[in-house]
Amino acid sequence: MRQFFSLLIIGALAYFSWPYITENKDIQTKIENLKENQELASVLEKLNSGLNQLIWQVNEKKEELTQDEKILPKVSKPELATPSEVTFTIHNIRIGDKKVEVEKQLGAPKRISMNEYGTEWHAYHENFQNFTMVSYSKDGVVNALYTNQDLIAAKNGIKYGAAKETVRQTLGEPLKEIRKGLVYYQFQNDQDYDVYHIDDSYVTVFYDKHRNNTVTAIQMISEKLEQSKAGFYTKASDALRAGFEYQLFDLTNASRVVHGLGILTWDDPIKVTARKHSVDMAENSYFSHTNPAGQSPFDRMAEDDIVFSVAGENLAYGQFSSIFAHEGLMNSLGHRENILKPDFKLLGVGVAFGPKHEPYFTENFYSKRKF
């Protein structure tokens, strides 16, 4: 495109300078005359302006195409085999499988990040389709699994989209507490998930109350791994903070593709804004979109020179992982609308920890303003 306009400019130069070339043999004189030619200068200015405008439009179109391409090509779902030896599998993977076999099937992970169990979530997906997170023990054996997509297989027939009543009729009453040593950790009665002790693992079935309380995700944690986590919250660290931030970002995109939406791009500047708000909430013991100085999310973005056409913020507090935070946000209508808003293109997540290591999560969504 630039070459095309360069040829136009050269042509204009030749046209307007021809009289001077034929009448003068002195090169310096020709140059001076060209500089003083107002008609030529005006044409060049218009050509340059047109070139810049065209380049801007092309870049804008490329950005739009890039966003559209993020949900393409469509990836087919794997054929799920009904397990015979265990109750549940995710993406045909079960607790106890070897890492080498998992990666023969799924390839290399797209991200590795620390989780609340002191191990690492390995995230496998193709443009956030067929999204699966897997944790491994030190000897390379699967000890935790999670998905929020249609990758669940069970020998009892429970699958993604099954009704809550069906799950409880099949698996019985869920646990009300987990015992670790001499301490009992109780579950709330009004949560949007059920926990079961099955096949030497703790299986959490999450429900989407905006889709008639149907199964929307499942997490499986080996009993050994769960019992190794001593407290309700994991001790805060920079690695855990970064892990929670990237996990919440990935989970958000995995939910968007389920609903036929384009994936969001990670944005470092807005992550800084989000993290600062989480730190402020943790240090000053409050939980609100409006900070003690009276600033809204949009005020904080403007203060950090974030120029947006549309923006939103999600907050979560007290959940012991990004998975539980995300599933809770999806069951809160306003937060869900932000996660599934088609107009958003960028996302940054910021996490901070309170005095008891409880996490504060801030998600800032936006799209850049077009000038």
mmCIF file of C-alpha atoms in Angstrom:
data_model
loop_
_atom_site.group_PDB
_atom_site.id
_atom_site.type_symbol
_atom_site.label_atom_id
_atom_site.label_comp_id
_atom_site.label_asym_id
_atom_site.label_seq_id
_atom_site.Cartn_x
_atom_site.Cartn_y
_atom_site.Cartn_z
ATOM 1 C CA MET A 1 0.000 0.000 0.000
ATOM 2 C CA ARG A 2 2.819 2.398 0.861
ATOM 3 C CA GLN A 3 4.529 1.513 -2.444
ATOM 4 C CA PHE A 4 1.397 2.482 -4.356
ATOM 5 C CA PHE A 5 1.248 5.906 -2.738
ATOM 6 C CA SER A 6 4.989 6.352 -3.161
ATOM 7 C CA LEU A 7 4.517 5.920 -6.916
ATOM 8 C CA LEU A 8 1.745 8.513 -6.855
ATOM 9 C CA ILE A 9 3.964 10.951 -5.009
ATOM 10 C CA ILE A 10 6.846 10.351 -7.455
ATOM 11 C CA GLY A 11 4.446 10.893 -10.336
ATOM 12 C CA ALA A 12 3.253 14.153 -8.816
ATOM 13 C CA LEU A 13 6.824 15.281 -8.336
ATOM 14 C CA ALA A 14 7.643 14.517 -11.958
ATOM 15 C CA TYR A 15 4.565 16.322 -13.250
ATOM 16 C CA PHE A 16 5.006 19.519 -11.266
ATOM 17 C CA SER A 17 8.786 19.645 -11.538
ATOM 18 C CA TRP A 18 8.997 19.019 -15.299
ATOM 19 C CA PRO A 19 8.979 22.728 -16.264
ATOM 20 C CA TYR A 20 11.852 23.377 -13.902
ATOM 21 C CA ILE A 21 13.820 20.386 -15.128
ATOM 22 C CA THR A 22 13.566 21.482 -18.748
ATOM 23 C CA GLU A 23 14.319 25.132 -18.086
ATOM 24 C CA ASN A 24 17.150 24.782 -15.569
ATOM 25 C CA LYS A 25 20.286 22.773 -15.575
ATOM 26 C CA ASP A 26 21.368 23.799 -12.114
ATOM 27 C CA ILE A 27 20.264 21.078 -9.644
ATOM 28 C CA GLN A 28 20.316 23.404 -6.655
ATOM 29 C CA THR A 29 18.008 25.829 -8.461
ATOM 30 C CA LYS A 30 15.599 23.008 -9.268
ATOM 31 C CA ILE A 31 15.470 21.942 -5.618
ATOM 32 C CA GLU A 32 14.774 25.479 -4.416
ATOM 33 C CA ASN A 33 12.038 25.924 -6.987
ATOM 34 C CA LEU A 34 10.398 22.641 -5.913
ATOM 35 C CA LYS A 35 10.393 23.758 -2.292
ATOM 36 C CA GLU A 36 8.591 26.994 -3.212
ATOM 37 C CA ASN A 37 5.939 25.322 -5.355
ATOM 38 C CA GLN A 38 2.800 25.702 -3.198
ATOM 39 C CA GLU A 39 0.638 23.644 -5.539
ATOM 40 C CA LEU A 40 3.039 20.725 -5.298
ATOM 41 C CA ALA A 41 3.256 21.043 -1.512
ATOM 42 C CA SER A 42 -0.534 21.000 -1.257
ATOM 43 C CA VAL A 43 -0.819 17.860 -3.380
ATOM 44 C CA LEU A 44 1.881 16.077 -1.384
ATOM 45 C CA GLU A 45 0.182 16.993 1.887
ATOM 46 C CA LYS A 46 -3.136 15.608 0.649
ATOM 47 C CA LEU A 47 -1.477 12.434 -0.586
ATOM 48 C CA ASN A 48 0.304 11.935 2.740
ATOM 49 C CA SER A 49 -2.897 12.552 4.682
ATOM 50 C CA GLY A 50 -4.756 10.077 2.499
ATOM 51 C CA LEU A 51 -2.023 7.512 2.962
ATOM 52 C CA ASN A 52 -2.119 7.811 6.747
ATOM 53 C CA GLN A 53 -5.912 7.556 6.783
ATOM 54 C CA LEU A 54 -5.847 4.460 4.591
ATOM 55 C CA ILE A 55 -3.174 2.804 6.744
ATOM 56 C CA TRP A 56 -5.246 3.523 9.878
ATOM 57 C CA GLN A 57 -8.346 1.967 8.275
ATOM 58 C CA VAL A 58 -6.373 -1.103 7.166
ATOM 59 C CA ASN A 59 -4.960 -1.565 10.679
ATOM 60 C CA GLU A 60 -8.411 -1.196 12.199
ATOM 61 C CA LYS A 61 -9.755 -3.817 9.798
ATOM 62 C CA LYS A 62 -6.834 -6.119 10.611
ATOM 63 C CA GLU A 63 -7.593 -5.743 14.323
ATOM 64 C CA GLU A 64 -11.239 -6.647 13.734
ATOM 65 C CA LEU A 65 -10.240 -9.656 11.632
ATOM 66 C CA THR A 66 -7.768 -10.728 14.301
ATOM 67 C CA GLN A 67 -10.537 -10.692 16.898
ATOM 68 C CA ASP A 68 -12.790 -12.733 14.608
ATOM 69 C CA GLU A 69 -10.009 -15.199 13.853
ATOM 70 C CA LYS A 70 -9.575 -15.940 17.557
ATOM 71 C CA ILE A 71 -12.673 -18.100 17.530
ATOM 72 C CA LEU A 72 -11.674 -19.796 14.268
ATOM 73 C CA PRO A 73 -11.113 -22.388 13.059
ATOM 74 C CA LYS A 74 -13.695 -24.450 14.847
ATOM 75 C CA VAL A 75 -12.076 -27.330 16.712
ATOM 76 C CA SER A 76 -13.988 -30.582 16.877
ATOM 77 C CA LYS A 77 -14.715 -32.146 20.241
ATOM 78 C CA PRO A 78 -12.860 -35.366 20.961
ATOM 79 C CA GLU A 79 -14.788 -38.616 21.017
ATOM 80 C CA LEU A 80 -15.364 -39.324 24.695
ATOM 81 C CA ALA A 81 -15.090 -42.917 25.867
ATOM 82 C CA THR A 82 -17.326 -44.049 28.723
ATOM 83 C CA PRO A 83 -15.011 -44.999 31.603
ATOM 84 C CA SER A 84 -15.365 -48.454 33.090
ATOM 85 C CA GLU A 85 -12.881 -48.430 35.976
ATOM 86 C CA VAL A 86 -13.556 -44.957 37.396
ATOM 87 C CA THR A 87 -16.661 -42.829 37.753
ATOM 88 C CA PHE A 88 -15.479 -39.735 35.846
ATOM 89 C CA THR A 89 -12.960 -38.759 33.208
ATOM 90 C CA ILE A 90 -12.215 -35.372 31.666
ATOM 91 C CA HIS A 91 -11.055 -35.317 28.042
ATOM 92 C CA ASN A 92 -10.587 -39.111 28.445
ATOM 93 C CA ILE A 93 -8.094 -38.451 31.265
ATOM 94 C CA ARG A 94 -8.485 -39.797 34.787
ATOM 95 C CA ILE A 95 -6.779 -39.303 38.112
ATOM 96 C CA GLY A 96 -3.703 -41.552 38.177
ATOM 97 C CA ASP A 97 -2.841 -41.317 34.474
ATOM 98 C CA LYS A 98 0.757 -40.562 33.559
ATOM 99 C CA LYS A 99 1.806 -37.161 32.260
ATOM 100 C CA VAL A 100 3.613 -38.674 29.266
ATOM 101 C CA GLU A 101 0.372 -40.338 28.138
ATOM 102 C CA VAL A 102 -1.668 -37.164 28.669
ATOM 103 C CA GLU A 103 0.686 -35.110 26.534
ATOM 104 C CA LYS A 104 0.716 -37.719 23.793
ATOM 105 C CA GLN A 105 -2.989 -37.014 23.550
ATOM 106 C CA LEU A 106 -3.153 -33.280 24.270
ATOM 107 C CA GLY A 107 0.280 -32.011 23.243
ATOM 108 C CA ALA A 108 2.209 -29.387 25.175
ATOM 109 C CA PRO A 109 0.332 -27.141 27.631
ATOM 110 C CA LYS A 110 -0.486 -23.584 26.622
ATOM 111 C CA ARG A 111 0.231 -22.337 30.140
ATOM 112 C CA ILE A 112 1.705 -23.644 33.395
ATOM 113 C CA SER A 113 0.860 -21.745 36.575
ATOM 114 C CA MET A 114 0.909 -22.350 40.311
ATOM 115 C CA ASN A 115 -2.316 -23.363 42.058
ATOM 116 C CA GLU A 116 -3.593 -23.376 45.628
ATOM 117 C CA TYR A 117 -2.397 -26.946 46.207
ATOM 118 C CA GLY A 118 1.245 -26.042 45.691
ATOM 119 C CA THR A 119 1.301 -27.874 42.367
ATOM 120 C CA GLU A 120 0.822 -26.408 38.905
ATOM 121 C CA TRP A 121 -2.137 -26.275 36.583
ATOM 122 C CA HIS A 122 -1.177 -27.256 33.037
ATOM 123 C CA ALA A 123 -3.746 -25.683 30.708
ATOM 124 C CA TYR A 124 -4.405 -27.521 27.439
ATOM 125 C CA HIS A 125 -6.626 -26.096 24.696
ATOM 126 C CA GLU A 126 -6.874 -25.025 21.064
ATOM 127 C CA ASN A 127 -7.929 -21.367 20.982
ATOM 128 C CA PHE A 128 -9.589 -22.105 24.351
ATOM 129 C CA GLN A 129 -11.661 -24.892 22.809
ATOM 130 C CA ASN A 130 -11.457 -28.338 24.459
ATOM 131 C CA PHE A 131 -10.164 -26.518 27.543
ATOM 132 C CA THR A 132 -8.710 -28.771 30.246
ATOM 133 C CA MET A 133 -6.491 -28.093 33.261
ATOM 134 C CA VAL A 134 -4.338 -30.893 34.678
ATOM 135 C CA SER A 135 -2.112 -31.070 37.768
ATOM 136 C CA TYR A 136 0.673 -33.624 38.192
ATOM 137 C CA SER A 137 2.457 -35.070 41.201
ATOM 138 C CA LYS A 138 6.251 -34.933 41.461
ATOM 139 C CA ASP A 139 6.476 -38.331 39.814
ATOM 140 C CA GLY A 140 4.387 -37.220 36.823
ATOM 141 C CA VAL A 141 0.991 -38.681 37.701
ATOM 142 C CA VAL A 142 -2.306 -36.816 37.293
ATOM 143 C CA ASN A 143 -3.604 -35.715 40.699
ATOM 144 C CA ALA A 144 -6.151 -33.056 39.676
ATOM 145 C CA LEU A 145 -8.379 -32.252 36.690
ATOM 146 C CA TYR A 146 -10.790 -29.497 35.686
ATOM 147 C CA THR A 147 -12.892 -28.457 32.709
ATOM 148 C CA ASN A 148 -15.781 -26.070 32.103
ATOM 149 C CA GLN A 149 -16.573 -27.506 28.675
ATOM 150 C CA ASP A 150 -18.304 -30.558 27.258
ATOM 151 C CA LEU A 151 -15.441 -32.970 27.991
ATOM 152 C CA ILE A 152 -16.974 -34.885 30.905
ATOM 153 C CA ALA A 153 -17.646 -38.614 30.617
ATOM 154 C CA ALA A 154 -19.055 -40.826 33.367
ATOM 155 C CA LYS A 155 -20.033 -44.466 33.620
ATOM 156 C CA ASN A 156 -23.219 -43.409 35.420
ATOM 157 C CA GLY A 157 -24.312 -41.179 32.526
ATOM 158 C CA ILE A 158 -23.698 -37.782 34.146
ATOM 159 C CA LYS A 159 -22.384 -35.300 31.604
ATOM 160 C CA TYR A 160 -22.017 -31.616 30.815
ATOM 161 C CA GLY A 161 -25.468 -30.035 30.894
ATOM 162 C CA ALA A 162 -27.028 -32.664 33.187
ATOM 163 C CA ALA A 163 -29.586 -31.394 35.691
ATOM 164 C CA LYS A 164 -28.611 -30.897 39.329
ATOM 165 C CA GLU A 165 -31.450 -33.189 40.354
ATOM 166 C CA THR A 166 -30.043 -35.936 38.125
ATOM 167 C CA VAL A 167 -26.595 -35.600 39.688
ATOM 168 C CA ARG A 168 -27.986 -35.871 43.216
ATOM 169 C CA GLN A 169 -30.254 -38.765 42.333
ATOM 170 C CA THR A 170 -27.277 -40.585 40.843
ATOM 171 C CA LEU A 171 -24.524 -39.705 43.319
ATOM 172 C CA GLY A 172 -26.609 -39.175 46.455
ATOM 173 C CA GLU A 173 -26.375 -36.351 48.942
ATOM 174 C CA PRO A 174 -23.218 -34.249 48.598
ATOM 175 C CA LEU A 175 -20.701 -33.779 51.388
ATOM 176 C CA LYS A 176 -21.427 -31.129 53.972
ATOM 177 C CA GLU A 177 -17.826 -30.998 55.225
ATOM 178 C CA ILE A 178 -14.303 -32.298 54.706
ATOM 179 C CA ARG A 179 -12.168 -33.454 57.599
ATOM 180 C CA LYS A 180 -8.435 -32.716 57.604
ATOM 181 C CA GLY A 181 -6.772 -33.999 60.709
ATOM 182 C CA LEU A 182 -8.777 -32.653 63.622
ATOM 183 C CA VAL A 183 -10.312 -29.814 61.612
ATOM 184 C CA TYR A 184 -13.631 -29.951 59.756
ATOM 185 C CA TYR A 185 -14.125 -27.618 56.792
ATOM 186 C CA GLN A 186 -17.829 -27.051 56.229
ATOM 187 C CA PHE A 187 -19.512 -26.154 52.943
ATOM 188 C CA GLN A 188 -22.167 -23.463 52.748
ATOM 189 C CA ASN A 189 -25.726 -24.643 52.209
ATOM 190 C CA ASP A 190 -26.496 -22.210 49.372
ATOM 191 C CA GLN A 191 -23.484 -22.837 47.147
ATOM 192 C CA ASP A 192 -23.843 -23.494 43.425
ATOM 193 C CA TYR A 193 -21.782 -26.686 43.528
ATOM 194 C CA ASP A 194 -21.765 -30.132 45.149
ATOM 195 C CA VAL A 195 -18.738 -32.012 46.485
ATOM 196 C CA TYR A 196 -18.511 -35.818 46.514
ATOM 197 C CA HIS A 197 -15.888 -38.284 47.705
ATOM 198 C CA ILE A 198 -15.565 -40.735 44.810
ATOM 199 C CA ASP A 199 -12.761 -43.081 43.708
ATOM 200 C CA ASP A 200 -10.362 -41.730 46.346
ATOM 201 C CA SER A 201 -10.896 -38.222 44.995
ATOM 202 C CA TYR A 202 -12.926 -35.160 45.890
ATOM 203 C CA VAL A 203 -15.171 -34.355 42.946
ATOM 204 C CA THR A 204 -16.755 -30.888 42.752
ATOM 205 C CA VAL A 205 -19.665 -30.538 40.343
ATOM 206 C CA PHE A 206 -20.460 -26.908 39.473
ATOM 207 C CA TYR A 207 -23.910 -25.816 38.318
ATOM 208 C CA ASP A 208 -25.012 -22.929 36.110
ATOM 209 C CA LYS A 209 -28.118 -21.465 37.733
ATOM 210 C CA HIS A 210 -28.722 -19.315 34.649
ATOM 211 C CA ARG A 211 -29.045 -22.508 32.618
ATOM 212 C CA ASN A 212 -31.575 -24.248 34.846
ATOM 213 C CA ASN A 213 -29.004 -25.492 37.398
ATOM 214 C CA THR A 214 -27.231 -27.782 34.962
ATOM 215 C CA VAL A 215 -23.657 -29.082 35.142
ATOM 216 C CA THR A 216 -21.279 -26.435 33.790
ATOM 217 C CA ALA A 217 -17.895 -27.617 35.135
ATOM 218 C CA ILE A 218 -16.219 -30.334 37.147
ATOM 219 C CA GLN A 219 -13.071 -30.452 39.267
ATOM 220 C CA MET A 220 -11.421 -33.634 40.535
ATOM 221 C CA ILE A 221 -8.726 -33.536 43.251
ATOM 222 C CA SER A 222 -7.041 -36.693 44.500
ATOM 223 C CA GLU A 223 -7.611 -37.392 48.178
ATOM 224 C CA LYS A 224 -3.858 -37.297 48.821
ATOM 225 C CA LEU A 225 -3.519 -33.862 47.224
ATOM 226 C CA GLU A 226 -6.540 -32.450 49.037
ATOM 227 C CA GLN A 227 -5.310 -33.690 52.394
ATOM 228 C CA SER A 228 -1.903 -32.129 51.736
ATOM 229 C CA LYS A 229 -3.503 -28.667 51.699
ATOM 230 C CA ALA A 230 -3.441 -27.817 55.371
ATOM 231 C CA GLY A 231 -5.494 -24.630 55.593
ATOM 232 C CA PHE A 232 -8.521 -23.139 53.902
ATOM 233 C CA TYR A 233 -6.321 -20.546 52.191
ATOM 234 C CA THR A 234 -2.872 -21.134 50.746
ATOM 235 C CA LYS A 235 -0.013 -18.949 51.970
ATOM 236 C CA ALA A 236 0.313 -15.925 49.720
ATOM 237 C CA SER A 237 3.203 -15.702 47.261
ATOM 238 C CA ASP A 238 4.052 -13.902 44.037
ATOM 239 C CA ALA A 239 3.855 -17.195 42.140
ATOM 240 C CA LEU A 240 0.370 -17.931 43.496
ATOM 241 C CA ARG A 241 -0.801 -14.401 42.708
ATOM 242 C CA ALA A 242 0.388 -14.680 39.107
ATOM 243 C CA GLY A 243 -1.136 -18.158 38.886
ATOM 244 C CA PHE A 244 -4.538 -16.947 40.060
ATOM 245 C CA GLU A 245 -4.424 -14.007 37.626
ATOM 246 C CA TYR A 246 -3.641 -16.056 34.548
ATOM 247 C CA GLN A 247 -6.006 -18.870 35.547
ATOM 248 C CA LEU A 248 -8.926 -16.475 35.886
ATOM 249 C CA PHE A 249 -8.075 -15.017 32.466
ATOM 250 C CA ASP A 250 -7.990 -18.485 30.885
ATOM 251 C CA LEU A 251 -11.217 -19.566 32.564
ATOM 252 C CA THR A 252 -12.970 -16.448 31.300
ATOM 253 C CA ASN A 253 -11.938 -17.139 27.716
ATOM 254 C CA ALA A 254 -12.894 -20.808 28.021
ATOM 255 C CA SER A 255 -16.399 -19.709 29.046
ATOM 256 C CA ARG A 256 -16.624 -17.199 26.210
ATOM 257 C CA VAL A 257 -15.934 -19.767 23.503
ATOM 258 C CA VAL A 258 -18.655 -22.017 24.953
ATOM 259 C CA HIS A 259 -21.064 -19.142 24.322
ATOM 260 C CA GLY A 260 -19.784 -18.506 20.801
ATOM 261 C CA LEU A 261 -17.829 -15.347 21.619
ATOM 262 C CA GLY A 262 -14.363 -14.199 20.577
ATOM 263 C CA ILE A 263 -11.550 -14.598 23.059
ATOM 264 C CA LEU A 264 -10.126 -11.661 24.980
ATOM 265 C CA THR A 265 -6.524 -10.475 24.724
ATOM 266 C CA TRP A 266 -4.424 -10.116 27.874
ATOM 267 C CA ASP A 267 -3.602 -6.459 28.547
ATOM 268 C CA ASP A 268 -0.722 -5.550 30.871
ATOM 269 C CA PRO A 269 -1.679 -1.871 31.438
ATOM 270 C CA ILE A 270 -5.173 -2.756 32.643
ATOM 271 C CA LYS A 271 -3.730 -5.603 34.744
ATOM 272 C CA VAL A 272 -1.782 -2.963 36.675
ATOM 273 C CA THR A 273 -5.012 -1.043 37.306
ATOM 274 C CA ALA A 274 -6.792 -4.209 38.422
ATOM 275 C CA ARG A 275 -3.993 -5.325 40.707
ATOM 276 C CA LYS A 276 -3.744 -1.902 42.363
ATOM 277 C CA HIS A 277 -7.434 -2.068 43.241
ATOM 278 C CA SER A 278 -7.079 -5.570 44.680
ATOM 279 C CA VAL A 279 -4.117 -4.395 46.780
ATOM 280 C CA ASP A 280 -6.111 -1.394 47.969
ATOM 281 C CA MET A 281 -9.040 -3.587 49.017
ATOM 282 C CA ALA A 282 -6.764 -6.079 50.785
ATOM 283 C CA GLU A 283 -4.774 -3.426 52.648
ATOM 284 C CA ASN A 284 -7.802 -1.339 53.643
ATOM 285 C CA SER A 285 -10.227 -4.199 54.354
ATOM 286 C CA TYR A 286 -13.084 -3.297 52.038
ATOM 287 C CA PHE A 287 -14.781 -4.902 49.060
ATOM 288 C CA SER A 288 -16.322 -2.475 46.597
ATOM 289 C CA HIS A 289 -16.079 -1.104 43.079
ATOM 290 C CA THR A 290 -15.777 2.369 44.634
ATOM 291 C CA ASN A 291 -12.572 2.925 46.599
ATOM 292 C CA PRO A 292 -12.263 5.067 49.769
ATOM 293 C CA ALA A 293 -11.249 8.046 47.605
ATOM 294 C CA GLY A 294 -14.596 7.815 45.811
ATOM 295 C CA GLN A 295 -13.123 6.597 42.526
ATOM 296 C CA SER A 296 -15.094 4.284 40.259
ATOM 297 C CA PRO A 297 -13.440 1.643 38.066
ATOM 298 C CA PHE A 298 -13.615 4.115 35.182
ATOM 299 C CA ASP A 299 -11.933 6.832 37.243
ATOM 300 C CA ARG A 300 -9.098 4.431 38.071
ATOM 301 C CA MET A 301 -8.711 3.484 34.409
ATOM 302 C CA ALA A 302 -8.596 7.140 33.360
ATOM 303 C CA GLU A 303 -6.023 7.854 36.069
ATOM 304 C CA ASP A 304 -3.840 5.124 34.534
ATOM 305 C CA ASP A 305 -4.289 6.563 31.018
ATOM 306 C CA ILE A 306 -6.496 3.689 29.863
ATOM 307 C CA VAL A 307 -8.544 5.111 26.979
ATOM 308 C CA PHE A 308 -11.641 2.994 26.372
ATOM 309 C CA SER A 309 -14.875 3.004 24.435
ATOM 310 C CA VAL A 310 -16.515 0.473 26.738
ATOM 311 C CA ALA A 311 -15.276 -1.019 30.015
ATOM 312 C CA GLY A 312 -16.369 -3.113 32.982
ATOM 313 C CA GLU A 313 -15.117 -4.575 36.230
ATOM 314 C CA ASN A 314 -15.706 -7.835 38.122
ATOM 315 C CA LEU A 315 -14.716 -8.392 41.753
ATOM 316 C CA ALA A 316 -14.515 -11.576 43.808
ATOM 317 C CA TYR A 317 -13.362 -12.108 47.365
ATOM 318 C CA GLY A 318 -12.700 -15.013 49.696
ATOM 319 C CA GLN A 319 -12.831 -17.920 47.244
ATOM 320 C CA PHE A 320 -9.827 -20.165 47.713
ATOM 321 C CA SER A 321 -9.058 -20.498 43.987
ATOM 322 C CA SER A 322 -9.621 -18.870 40.623
ATOM 323 C CA ILE A 323 -11.877 -21.768 39.657
ATOM 324 C CA PHE A 324 -14.308 -21.116 42.499
ATOM 325 C CA ALA A 325 -14.069 -17.363 41.893
ATOM 326 C CA HIS A 326 -14.901 -17.764 38.203
ATOM 327 C CA GLU A 327 -17.763 -20.183 38.758
ATOM 328 C CA GLY A 328 -19.211 -17.782 41.330
ATOM 329 C CA LEU A 329 -18.930 -14.839 38.932
ATOM 330 C CA MET A 330 -20.697 -16.823 36.207
ATOM 331 C CA ASN A 331 -23.619 -17.355 38.590
ATOM 332 C CA SER A 332 -23.874 -13.624 39.366
ATOM 333 C CA LEU A 333 -25.851 -11.985 36.570
ATOM 334 C CA GLY A 334 -24.006 -8.652 36.360
ATOM 335 C CA HIS A 335 -20.592 -10.304 36.494
ATOM 336 C CA ARG A 336 -21.707 -12.921 33.976
ATOM 337 C CA GLU A 337 -22.762 -10.168 31.568
ATOM 338 C CA ASN A 338 -19.260 -8.687 31.726
ATOM 339 C CA ILE A 339 -17.644 -12.083 31.087
ATOM 340 C CA LEU A 340 -19.936 -12.682 28.100
ATOM 341 C CA LYS A 341 -20.075 -9.149 26.692
ATOM 342 C CA PRO A 342 -19.296 -9.268 22.943
ATOM 343 C CA ASP A 343 -18.031 -5.668 22.894
ATOM 344 C CA PHE A 344 -15.070 -6.360 25.177
ATOM 345 C CA LYS A 345 -11.740 -7.161 23.519
ATOM 346 C CA LEU A 346 -9.138 -6.824 26.316
ATOM 347 C CA LEU A 347 -8.836 -8.158 29.865
ATOM 348 C CA GLY A 348 -6.425 -7.776 32.736
ATOM 349 C CA VAL A 349 -6.687 -9.555 36.086
ATOM 350 C CA GLY A 350 -5.160 -8.396 39.354
ATOM 351 C CA VAL A 351 -4.966 -10.406 42.605
ATOM 352 C CA ALA A 352 -3.871 -9.478 46.107
ATOM 353 C CA PHE A 353 -4.041 -11.284 49.447
ATOM 354 C CA GLY A 354 -5.475 -10.142 52.764
ATOM 355 C CA PRO A 355 -4.017 -10.688 56.248
ATOM 356 C CA LYS A 356 -5.346 -14.263 56.395
ATOM 357 C CA HIS A 357 -4.100 -15.006 52.857
ATOM 358 C CA GLU A 358 -7.615 -14.599 51.486
ATOM 359 C CA PRO A 359 -7.494 -13.547 47.808
ATOM 360 C CA TYR A 360 -9.086 -10.459 46.293
ATOM 361 C CA PHE A 361 -9.760 -10.777 42.565
ATOM 362 C CA THR A 362 -10.277 -7.842 40.164
ATOM 363 C CA GLU A 363 -11.078 -8.316 36.481
ATOM 364 C CA ASN A 364 -10.991 -5.220 34.258
ATOM 365 C CA PHE A 365 -12.490 -5.549 30.779
ATOM 366 C CA TYR A 366 -12.386 -2.924 28.022
ATOM 367 C CA SER A 367 -12.115 -2.069 24.360
ATOM 368 C CA LYS A 368 -9.886 0.707 23.104
ATOM 369 C CA ARG A 369 -11.489 3.906 21.904
ATOM 370 C CA LYS A 370 -11.206 4.476 18.154
ATOM 371 C CA PHE A 371 -10.197 8.024 17.325
#
